[in-house]
Coordinates of C-alpha atoms in Angstrom, one line a residue:
X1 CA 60.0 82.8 81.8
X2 CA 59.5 86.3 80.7
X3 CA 61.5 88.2 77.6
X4 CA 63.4 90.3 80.3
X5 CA 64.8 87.5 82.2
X6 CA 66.3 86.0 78.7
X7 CA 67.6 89.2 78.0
X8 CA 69.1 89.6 81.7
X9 CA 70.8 85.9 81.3
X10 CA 72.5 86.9 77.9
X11 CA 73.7 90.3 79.6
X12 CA 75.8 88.6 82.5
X13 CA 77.1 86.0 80.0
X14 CA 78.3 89.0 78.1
X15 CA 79.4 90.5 81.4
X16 CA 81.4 87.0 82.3
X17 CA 82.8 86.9 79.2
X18 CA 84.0 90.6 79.3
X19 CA 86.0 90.0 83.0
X20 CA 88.9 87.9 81.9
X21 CA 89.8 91.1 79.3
X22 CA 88.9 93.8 82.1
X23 CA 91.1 91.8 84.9
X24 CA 93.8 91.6 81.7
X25 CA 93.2 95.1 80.7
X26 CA 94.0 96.4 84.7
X27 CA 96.6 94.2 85.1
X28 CA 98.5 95.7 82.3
X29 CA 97.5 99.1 83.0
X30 CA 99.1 98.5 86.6
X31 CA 102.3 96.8 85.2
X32 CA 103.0 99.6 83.1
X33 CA 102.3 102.4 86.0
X34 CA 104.6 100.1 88.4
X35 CA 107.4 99.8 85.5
X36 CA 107.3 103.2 85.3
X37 CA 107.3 104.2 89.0
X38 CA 110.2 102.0 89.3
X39 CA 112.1 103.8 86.8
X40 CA 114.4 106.2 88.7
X41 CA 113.5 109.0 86.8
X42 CA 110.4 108.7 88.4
X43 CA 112.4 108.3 91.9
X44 CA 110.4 109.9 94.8
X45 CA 111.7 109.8 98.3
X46 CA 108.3 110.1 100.1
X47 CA 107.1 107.2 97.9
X48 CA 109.8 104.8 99.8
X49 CA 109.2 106.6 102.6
X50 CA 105.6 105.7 102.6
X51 CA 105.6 102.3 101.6
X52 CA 108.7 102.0 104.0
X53 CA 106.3 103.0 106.5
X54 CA 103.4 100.7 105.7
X55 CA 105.2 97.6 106.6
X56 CA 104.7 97.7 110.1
X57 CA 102.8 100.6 110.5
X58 CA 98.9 101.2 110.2
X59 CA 97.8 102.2 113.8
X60 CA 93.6 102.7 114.4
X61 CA 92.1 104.0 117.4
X62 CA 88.8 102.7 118.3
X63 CA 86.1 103.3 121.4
X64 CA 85.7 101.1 124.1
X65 CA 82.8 99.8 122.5
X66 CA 84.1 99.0 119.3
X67 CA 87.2 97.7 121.0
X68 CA 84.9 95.1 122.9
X69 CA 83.3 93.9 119.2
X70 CA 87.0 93.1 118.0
X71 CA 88.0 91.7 120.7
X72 CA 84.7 89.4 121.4
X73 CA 85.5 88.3 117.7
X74 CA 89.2 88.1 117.0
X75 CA 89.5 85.4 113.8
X76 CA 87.1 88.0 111.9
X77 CA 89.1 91.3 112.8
X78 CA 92.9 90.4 112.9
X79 CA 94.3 93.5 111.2
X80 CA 91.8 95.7 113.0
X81 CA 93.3 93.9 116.3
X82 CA 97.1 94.3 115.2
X83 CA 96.4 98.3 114.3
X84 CA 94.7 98.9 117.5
X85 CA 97.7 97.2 119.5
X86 CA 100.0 99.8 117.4
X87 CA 97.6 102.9 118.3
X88 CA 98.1 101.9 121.7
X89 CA 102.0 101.7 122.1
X90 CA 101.9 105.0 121.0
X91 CA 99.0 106.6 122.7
X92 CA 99.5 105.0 126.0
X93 CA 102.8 104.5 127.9
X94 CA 101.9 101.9 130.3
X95 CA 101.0 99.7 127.2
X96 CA 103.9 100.8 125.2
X97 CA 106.8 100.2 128.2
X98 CA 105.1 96.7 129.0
X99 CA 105.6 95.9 125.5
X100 CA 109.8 96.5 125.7
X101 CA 109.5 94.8 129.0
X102 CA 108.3 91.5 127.2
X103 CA 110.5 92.5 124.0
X104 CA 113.7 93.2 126.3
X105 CA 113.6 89.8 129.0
X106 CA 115.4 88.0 127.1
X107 CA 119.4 87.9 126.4
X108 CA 119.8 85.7 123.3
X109 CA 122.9 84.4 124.7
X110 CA 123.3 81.5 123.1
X111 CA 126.6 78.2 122.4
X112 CA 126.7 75.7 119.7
X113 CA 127.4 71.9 120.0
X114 CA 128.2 69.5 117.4
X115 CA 125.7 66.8 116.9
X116 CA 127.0 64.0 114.6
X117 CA 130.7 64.3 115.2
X118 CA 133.0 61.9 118.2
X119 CA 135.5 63.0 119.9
X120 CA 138.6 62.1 117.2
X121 CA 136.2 63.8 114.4
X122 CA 136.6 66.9 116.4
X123 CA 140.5 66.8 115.7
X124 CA 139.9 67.3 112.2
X125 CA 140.2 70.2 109.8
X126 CA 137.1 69.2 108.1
X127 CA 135.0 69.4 111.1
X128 CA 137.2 72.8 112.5
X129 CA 136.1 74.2 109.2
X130 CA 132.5 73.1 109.3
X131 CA 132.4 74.9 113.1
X132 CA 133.7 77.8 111.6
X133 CA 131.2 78.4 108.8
X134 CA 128.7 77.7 111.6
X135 CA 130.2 80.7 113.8
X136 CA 130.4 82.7 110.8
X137 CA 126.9 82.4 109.6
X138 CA 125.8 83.5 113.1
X139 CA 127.8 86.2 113.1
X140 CA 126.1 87.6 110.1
X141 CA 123.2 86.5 111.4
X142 CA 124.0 88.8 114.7
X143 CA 120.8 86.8 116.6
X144 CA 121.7 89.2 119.7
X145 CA 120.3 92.3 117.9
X146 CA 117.9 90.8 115.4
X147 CA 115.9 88.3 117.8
X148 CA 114.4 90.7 120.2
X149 CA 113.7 93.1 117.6
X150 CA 111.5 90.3 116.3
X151 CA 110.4 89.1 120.1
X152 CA 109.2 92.6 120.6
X153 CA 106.9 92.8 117.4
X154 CA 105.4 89.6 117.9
X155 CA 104.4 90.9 121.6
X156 CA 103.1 93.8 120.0
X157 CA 101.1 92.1 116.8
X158 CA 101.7 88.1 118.0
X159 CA 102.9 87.0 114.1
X160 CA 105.3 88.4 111.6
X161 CA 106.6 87.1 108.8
X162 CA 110.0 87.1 107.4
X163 CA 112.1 85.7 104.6
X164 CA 115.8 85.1 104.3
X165 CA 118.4 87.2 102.4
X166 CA 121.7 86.0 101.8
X167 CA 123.3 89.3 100.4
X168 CA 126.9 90.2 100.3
X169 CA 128.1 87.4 102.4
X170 CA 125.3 88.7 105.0
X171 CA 122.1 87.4 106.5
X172 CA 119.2 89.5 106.8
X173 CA 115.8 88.8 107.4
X174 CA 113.4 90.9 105.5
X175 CA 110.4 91.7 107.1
X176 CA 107.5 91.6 104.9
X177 CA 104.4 93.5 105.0
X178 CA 101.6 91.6 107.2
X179 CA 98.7 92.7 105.5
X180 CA 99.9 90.9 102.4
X181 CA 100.7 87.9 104.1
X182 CA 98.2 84.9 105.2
X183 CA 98.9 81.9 107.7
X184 CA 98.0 79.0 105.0
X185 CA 100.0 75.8 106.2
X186 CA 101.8 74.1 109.4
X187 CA 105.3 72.0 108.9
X188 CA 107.7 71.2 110.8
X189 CA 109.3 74.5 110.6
X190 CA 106.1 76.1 112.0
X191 CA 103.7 78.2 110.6
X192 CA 103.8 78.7 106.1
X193 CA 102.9 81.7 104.8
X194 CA 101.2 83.0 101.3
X195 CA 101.9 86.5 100.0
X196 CA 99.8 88.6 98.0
X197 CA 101.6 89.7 94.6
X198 CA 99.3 92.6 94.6
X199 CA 101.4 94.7 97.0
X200 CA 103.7 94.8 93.7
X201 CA 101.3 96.7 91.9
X202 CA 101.1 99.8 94.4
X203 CA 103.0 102.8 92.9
X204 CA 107.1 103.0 93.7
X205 CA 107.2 99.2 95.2
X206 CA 110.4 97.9 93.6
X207 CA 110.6 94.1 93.5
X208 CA 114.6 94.8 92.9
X209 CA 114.1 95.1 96.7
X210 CA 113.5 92.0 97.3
X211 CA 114.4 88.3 97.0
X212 CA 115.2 87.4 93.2
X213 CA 112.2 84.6 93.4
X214 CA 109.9 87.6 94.0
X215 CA 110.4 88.4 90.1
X216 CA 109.4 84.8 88.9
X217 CA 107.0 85.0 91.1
X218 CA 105.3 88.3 90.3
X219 CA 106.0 87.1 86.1
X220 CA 104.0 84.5 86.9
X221 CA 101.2 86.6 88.4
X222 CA 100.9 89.2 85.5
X223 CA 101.1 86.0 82.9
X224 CA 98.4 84.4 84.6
X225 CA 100.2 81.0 84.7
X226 CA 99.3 80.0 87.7
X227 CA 95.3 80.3 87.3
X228 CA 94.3 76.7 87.5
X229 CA 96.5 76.4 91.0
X230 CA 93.9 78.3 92.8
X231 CA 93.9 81.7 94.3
X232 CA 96.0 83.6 91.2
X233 CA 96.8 86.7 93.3
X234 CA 98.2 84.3 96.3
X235 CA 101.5 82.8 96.2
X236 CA 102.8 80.3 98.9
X237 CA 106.1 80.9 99.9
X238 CA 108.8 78.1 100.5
X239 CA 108.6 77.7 104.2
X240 CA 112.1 77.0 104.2
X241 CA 113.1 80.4 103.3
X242 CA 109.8 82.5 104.4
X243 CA 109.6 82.4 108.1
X244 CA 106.3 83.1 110.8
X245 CA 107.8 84.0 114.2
X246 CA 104.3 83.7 116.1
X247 CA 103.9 83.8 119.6
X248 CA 101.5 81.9 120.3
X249 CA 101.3 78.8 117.8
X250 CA 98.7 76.6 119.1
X251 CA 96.8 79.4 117.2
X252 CA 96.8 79.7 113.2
X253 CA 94.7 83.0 113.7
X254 CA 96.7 86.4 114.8
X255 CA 95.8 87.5 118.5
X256 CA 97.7 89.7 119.8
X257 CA 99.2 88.5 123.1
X258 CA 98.0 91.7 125.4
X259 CA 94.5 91.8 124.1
X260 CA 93.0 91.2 126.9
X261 CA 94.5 94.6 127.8
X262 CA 93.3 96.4 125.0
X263 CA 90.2 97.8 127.0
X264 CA 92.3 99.0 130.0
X265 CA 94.8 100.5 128.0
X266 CA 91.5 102.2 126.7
X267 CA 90.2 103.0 129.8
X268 CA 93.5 104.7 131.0
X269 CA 92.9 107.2 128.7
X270 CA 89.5 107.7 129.4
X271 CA 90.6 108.3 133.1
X272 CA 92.9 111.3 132.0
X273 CA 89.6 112.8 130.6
X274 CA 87.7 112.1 133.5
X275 CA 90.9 114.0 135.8
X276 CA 91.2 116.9 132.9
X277 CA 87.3 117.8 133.6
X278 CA 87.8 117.6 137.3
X279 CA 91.0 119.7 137.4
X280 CA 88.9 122.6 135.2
X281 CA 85.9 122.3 137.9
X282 CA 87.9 122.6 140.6
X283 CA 88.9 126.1 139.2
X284 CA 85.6 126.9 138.0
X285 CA 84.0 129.6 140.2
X286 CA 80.3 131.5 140.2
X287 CA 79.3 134.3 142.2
X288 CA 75.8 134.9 142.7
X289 CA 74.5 138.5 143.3
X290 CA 71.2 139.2 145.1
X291 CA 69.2 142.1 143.8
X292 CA 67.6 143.3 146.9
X293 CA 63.6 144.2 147.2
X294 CA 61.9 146.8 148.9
X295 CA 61.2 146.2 152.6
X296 CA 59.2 149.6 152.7
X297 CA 55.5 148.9 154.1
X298 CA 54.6 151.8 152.7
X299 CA 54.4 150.2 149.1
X300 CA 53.0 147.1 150.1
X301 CA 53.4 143.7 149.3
X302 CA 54.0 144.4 145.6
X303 CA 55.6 141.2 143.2
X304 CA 59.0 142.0 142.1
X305 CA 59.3 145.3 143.6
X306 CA 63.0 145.7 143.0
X307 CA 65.5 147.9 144.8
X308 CA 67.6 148.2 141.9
X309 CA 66.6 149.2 138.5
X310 CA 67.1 146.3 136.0
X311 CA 69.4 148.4 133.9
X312 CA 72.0 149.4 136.7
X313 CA 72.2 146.2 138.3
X314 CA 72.8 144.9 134.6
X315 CA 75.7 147.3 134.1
X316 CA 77.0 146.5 137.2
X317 CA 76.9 142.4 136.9
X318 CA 79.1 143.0 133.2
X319 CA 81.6 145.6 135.2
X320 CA 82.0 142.9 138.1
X321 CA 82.3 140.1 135.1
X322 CA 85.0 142.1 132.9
X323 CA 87.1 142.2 135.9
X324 CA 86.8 138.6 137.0
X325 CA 89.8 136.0 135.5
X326 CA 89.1 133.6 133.3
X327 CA 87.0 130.7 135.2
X328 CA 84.9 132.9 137.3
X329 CA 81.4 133.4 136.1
X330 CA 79.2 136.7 137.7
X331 CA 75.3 135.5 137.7
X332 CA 72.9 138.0 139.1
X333 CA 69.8 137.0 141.0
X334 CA 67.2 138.6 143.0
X335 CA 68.6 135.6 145.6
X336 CA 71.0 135.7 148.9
X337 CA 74.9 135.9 147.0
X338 CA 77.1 133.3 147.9
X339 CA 80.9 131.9 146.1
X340 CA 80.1 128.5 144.6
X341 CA 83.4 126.5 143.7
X342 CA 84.0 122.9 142.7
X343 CA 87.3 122.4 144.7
X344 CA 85.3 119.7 146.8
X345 CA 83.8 118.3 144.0
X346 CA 83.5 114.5 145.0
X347 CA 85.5 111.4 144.1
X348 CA 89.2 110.4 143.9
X349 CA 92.0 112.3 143.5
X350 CA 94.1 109.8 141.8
X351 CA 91.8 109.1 139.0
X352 CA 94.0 108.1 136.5
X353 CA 96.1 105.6 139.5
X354 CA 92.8 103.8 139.5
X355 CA 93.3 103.2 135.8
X356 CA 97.0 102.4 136.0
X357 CA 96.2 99.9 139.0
X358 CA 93.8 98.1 136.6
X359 CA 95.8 98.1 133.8
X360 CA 98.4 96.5 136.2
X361 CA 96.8 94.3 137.8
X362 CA 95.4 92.9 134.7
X363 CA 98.9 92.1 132.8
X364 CA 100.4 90.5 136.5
X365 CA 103.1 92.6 136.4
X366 CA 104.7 94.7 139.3
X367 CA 104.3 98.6 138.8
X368 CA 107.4 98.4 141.3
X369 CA 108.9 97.3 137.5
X370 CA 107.8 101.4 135.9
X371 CA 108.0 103.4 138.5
X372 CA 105.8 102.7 141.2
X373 CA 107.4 103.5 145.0
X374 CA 105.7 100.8 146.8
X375 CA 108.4 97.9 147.0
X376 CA 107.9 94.5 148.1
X377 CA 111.1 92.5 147.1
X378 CA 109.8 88.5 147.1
X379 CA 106.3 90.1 145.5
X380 CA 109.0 91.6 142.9
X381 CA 110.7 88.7 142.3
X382 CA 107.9 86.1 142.1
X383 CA 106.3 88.7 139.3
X384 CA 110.0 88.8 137.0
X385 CA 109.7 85.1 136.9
X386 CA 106.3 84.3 135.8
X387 CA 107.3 87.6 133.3
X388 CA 110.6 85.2 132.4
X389 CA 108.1 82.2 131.9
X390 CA 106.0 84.5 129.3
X391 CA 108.6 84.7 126.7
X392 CA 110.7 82.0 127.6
X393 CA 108.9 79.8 125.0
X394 CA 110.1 81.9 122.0
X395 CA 114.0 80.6 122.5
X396 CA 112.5 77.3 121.4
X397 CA 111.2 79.1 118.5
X398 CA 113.9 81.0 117.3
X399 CA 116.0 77.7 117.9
X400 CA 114.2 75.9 115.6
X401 CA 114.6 78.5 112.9
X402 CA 118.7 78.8 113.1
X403 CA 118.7 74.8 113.5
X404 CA 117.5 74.5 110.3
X405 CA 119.9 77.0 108.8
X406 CA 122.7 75.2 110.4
X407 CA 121.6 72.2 108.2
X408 CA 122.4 73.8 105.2
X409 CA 125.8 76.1 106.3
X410 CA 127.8 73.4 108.0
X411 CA 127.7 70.5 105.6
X412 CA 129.2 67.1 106.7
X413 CA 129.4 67.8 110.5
X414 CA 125.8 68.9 111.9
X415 CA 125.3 71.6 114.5
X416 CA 123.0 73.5 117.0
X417 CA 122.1 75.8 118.8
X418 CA 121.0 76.4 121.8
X419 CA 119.7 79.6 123.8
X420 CA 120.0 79.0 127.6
X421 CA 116.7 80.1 129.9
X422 CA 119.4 83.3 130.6
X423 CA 117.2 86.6 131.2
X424 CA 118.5 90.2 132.3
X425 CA 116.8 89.5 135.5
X426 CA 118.6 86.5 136.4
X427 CA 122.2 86.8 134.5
X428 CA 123.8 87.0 137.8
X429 CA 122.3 83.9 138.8
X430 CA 123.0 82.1 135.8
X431 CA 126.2 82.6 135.9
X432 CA 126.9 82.1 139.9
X433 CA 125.4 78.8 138.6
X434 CA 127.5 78.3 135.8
X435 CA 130.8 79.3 137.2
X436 CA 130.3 76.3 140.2
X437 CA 129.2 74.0 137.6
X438 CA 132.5 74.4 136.1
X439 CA 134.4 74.4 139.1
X440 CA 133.6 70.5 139.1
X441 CA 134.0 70.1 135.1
X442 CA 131.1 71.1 134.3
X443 CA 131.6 72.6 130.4
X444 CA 132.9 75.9 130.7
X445 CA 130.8 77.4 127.4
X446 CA 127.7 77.9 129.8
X447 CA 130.1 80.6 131.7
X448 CA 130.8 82.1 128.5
X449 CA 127.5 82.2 127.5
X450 CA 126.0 84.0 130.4
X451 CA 128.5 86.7 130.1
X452 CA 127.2 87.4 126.7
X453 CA 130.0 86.1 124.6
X454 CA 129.5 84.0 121.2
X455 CA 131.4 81.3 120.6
X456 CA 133.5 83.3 118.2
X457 CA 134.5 86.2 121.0
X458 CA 135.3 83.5 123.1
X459 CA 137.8 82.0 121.1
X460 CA 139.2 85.2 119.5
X461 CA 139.4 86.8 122.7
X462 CA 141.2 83.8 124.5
X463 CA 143.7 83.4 121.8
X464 CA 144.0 87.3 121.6
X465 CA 144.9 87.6 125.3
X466 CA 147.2 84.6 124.9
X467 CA 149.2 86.5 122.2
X468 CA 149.4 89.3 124.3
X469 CA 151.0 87.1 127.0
X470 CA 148.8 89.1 129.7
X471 CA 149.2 86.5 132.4
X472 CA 153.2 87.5 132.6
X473 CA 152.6 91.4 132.3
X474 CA 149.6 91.3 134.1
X475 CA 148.8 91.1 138.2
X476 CA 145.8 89.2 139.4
X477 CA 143.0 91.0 140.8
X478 CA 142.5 90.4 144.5
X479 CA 140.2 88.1 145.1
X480 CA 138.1 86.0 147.5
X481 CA 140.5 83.2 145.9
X482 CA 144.0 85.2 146.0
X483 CA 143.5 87.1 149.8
X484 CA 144.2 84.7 152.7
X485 CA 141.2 84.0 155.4
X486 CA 142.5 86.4 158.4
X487 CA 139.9 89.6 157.1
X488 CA 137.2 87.0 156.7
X489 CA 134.4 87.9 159.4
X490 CA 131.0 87.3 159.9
X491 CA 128.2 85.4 157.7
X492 CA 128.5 85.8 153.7
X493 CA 126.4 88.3 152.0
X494 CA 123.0 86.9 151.1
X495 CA 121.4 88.0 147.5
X496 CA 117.7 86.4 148.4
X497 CA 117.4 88.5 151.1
X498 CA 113.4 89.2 152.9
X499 CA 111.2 92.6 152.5
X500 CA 112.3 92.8 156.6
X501 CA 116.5 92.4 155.8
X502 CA 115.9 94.3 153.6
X503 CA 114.4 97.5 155.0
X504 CA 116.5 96.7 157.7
X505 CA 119.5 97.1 155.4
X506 CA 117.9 100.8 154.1
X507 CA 117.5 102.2 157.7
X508 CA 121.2 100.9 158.9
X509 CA 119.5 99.4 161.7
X510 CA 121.8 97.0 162.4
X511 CA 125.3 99.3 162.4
X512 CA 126.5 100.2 165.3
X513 CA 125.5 102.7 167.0
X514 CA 121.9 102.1 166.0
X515 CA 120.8 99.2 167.8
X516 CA 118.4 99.6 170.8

């Protein structure tokens, strides 16, 4: 072994040694810029703002290339994945309008049920209490606004993670950045998450802001005390309390759910491109001049023997040129003269429908959905329910989350919830359904469910109108129920009605008057 190599080994011992009081040394260095940030002397708006921003926003825009590489590895290029999915809801609206159709399906009506309680349990005060701290924990809650806030992200990104705030007598769930959080674990509860106490070091983060845990936690990061439990920058969060919503779970990694539209959406915009350089050639024009020869036999055959001097037919091409408008190019040539233009430049017209009609055909949803004017109504229909079928999984997910809250708010007597398969496309339907169900004793809740009311509007407004003594003040509507049978004619109005009935209904062919 030579000299320099000894002297190498004792200089990275030195080095190793060294690290524990340069980590030490940065660490405190941070703390004290991040106490002082936090101070609101040192207040800045546009710091919030930013870090506001950076929770859920971080959009990239790649080439199709590129975009190919992510997508051909996703488990190595997650974030990369979940920014180009945000680049593209804003860049392209056929992405960006797919993604609220997903997000917006579903209703989030939802009843509760008791689970451990019989029928003389039910007359109690205890268990009438229990129901009510169940009804007002979901009303704090509010499940109708916050769930498909949540539904839409994870169709946009496929996880987010969340943890539970119980402030003021209000639950929240605080979204937490997703670049400081990592898939670790799997329970019962779903996926567990870890969270990097680094994003407290970053310059106006205020950990005030969040849960009071976060504190011990981040204490315990600057102390150090957790070095021998592994990763010291890494704390796992109690899955009980820190929440994935992941739409597709069969998957610890983070895909988004329309990647395999990432390279149309891409392509859409190349298509507008494509159509902007064929709009400016179809404007473009060049007229050629010809500078005419000598046809004199007198001087011979001579090369080049020009009419024109060179000079004057120069002067004159610029004087025809200044007084062309702008896309119309003047080219002198001792050549016949003749108007090129670029009007009849070949290929499609609809360049950018060829894009769309990928892009479309690729997600398997109707067009008819955004716009489109061809209509086919059973080719409508069958493409809402396999759109219904899509999301209908993440009711079971959100389920599972309250469930487990209502363990710990209703105490003796146990509830849950449940979200009917109710989705603005088949409300109506639903509640045709749910109305004959209860016609024959079916449980009336269903009916109150599918017109959007919580448990808690139910009973307040039936008790409400009951105060108000409406039926006595009040007339009946008239009704299919209340109007005897002599107007009743003809067949009863059909809502699956054909693509035929239907046009037939939109060109009045069968009124009077119209038949042939």
């Amino acid at each position: 072994m030579k000299v320099g190599d000894f002297l190498d080994k004792d200089k990275n011992v030195e080095m190793n040694n060294e690290l524990p009081d340069l980590l030490n040394y940065a660490l405190e260095y941070a703390k004290s810029i991040n106490s002082a940030a936090s101070n609101s002397i040192f207040y800045n708006p546009i710091w919030q703002n930013e870090l506001l921003k950076n929770i859920n926003m971080s959009p990239a825009k790649y080439d199709r290339k590129t975009v190919e590489e992510l997508i051909s590895n996703p488990k190595s290029n997650e974030k990369a994945l979940r920014d180009l999915a945000q680049y593209l809801e804003n860049y392209i609206m056929q992405f960006n309008r797919l993604v609220h159709h997903y997000g917006s399906i579903l209703t989030f009506d939802y009843f509760i049920e008791p689970t451990n309680a019989d029928a003389e349990d039910m007359k109690s005060k205890a268990f009438k209490k229990s129901y009510q701290k169940v009804c007002d924990w979901l009303d704090s809650l509010n499940p109708k606004m916050a769930f498909p806030q949540i539904t839409k992200m994870c169709i946009l990104e496929d996880a987010k993670f969340y943890y539970v705030r119980e402030v003021n007598d209000k639950t929240m769930l605080q979204e937490m950045p997703s670049a400081y959080c990592k898939i670790v674990n799997k329970t019962e509860l779903g996926y567990q998450y870890a969270f990097n106490m680094y994003y407290f070091m970053q310059m106006g983060v205020n950990i005030d802001d969040y849960a009071p845990e976060f504190a011990q936690y981040y204490l315990d990061f600057i102390d150090g005390t957790d070095k021998n439990k592994g990763y010291m920058y890494w704390v796992t969060l109690d899955p009980s309390k820190a929440f994935v919503f992941k739409f597709d779970e069969n998957r610890a990694g983070q895909t988004p759910p329309l990647m395999g539209l990432f390279v149309d959406s891409v392509e859409i915009a190349a298509y507008k491109n494509l159509l902007k350089t064929k709009t400016q050639l179809e404007v473009w024009k060049i007229i050629l001049n010809k500078i005419p020869l000598h046809k004199d036999e007198k001087n011979g055959n001579k090369k080049d023997n020009f009419a024109i001097a060179a000079d004057t037919a120069g002067k004159f091409s610029s004087l025809m040129q200044s007084t062309m408008p702008e896309g119309v190019k003047v080219v002198t040539t001792p050549l016949d003269s003749e108007t090129i233009d670029f009007s009849d430049s070949q290929g499609k017209n609809d360049i950018v429908g060829i894009g769309q009609q990928h892009f479309y055909e690729s997600s398997g949803t109707s067009p008819v959905l955004f716009g489109e004017k061809k209509s086919n109504g059973v080719g409508i229909k069958a493409s809402i329910q396999t759109d219904e079928n899509y999301v209908l999984h993440m009711y079971r997910i959100f389920e599972r989350f309250v469930n487990f809250k209502l363990r710990e708010v209703s105490g003796r007597f146990r509830f849950k919830i449940t979200f009917p398969d109710i989705t603005r496309f088949n409300q109506k339907d639903k509640l045709d359904a749910y109305i004959q169900a209860a016609q024959y004793g079916f449980p009336r809740l269903l009916v109150a469910a599918s017109l959007g009311l919580t448990p808690s509007q139910l009973v307040n407004l039936t008790n409400f109108e009951n105060s108000l003594n409406l039926d006595s003040i009040m007339k009946p509507l008239l009704s299919a129920h209340t109007q005897s049978g002599k107007d009743k004619s003809g067949a009863p109005k059909k809502s699956d009605i054909t693509d035929d009935g239907q046009k037939t209904i939109d060109n009045g062919s069968n009124l009077d008057g119209m038949r042939t």
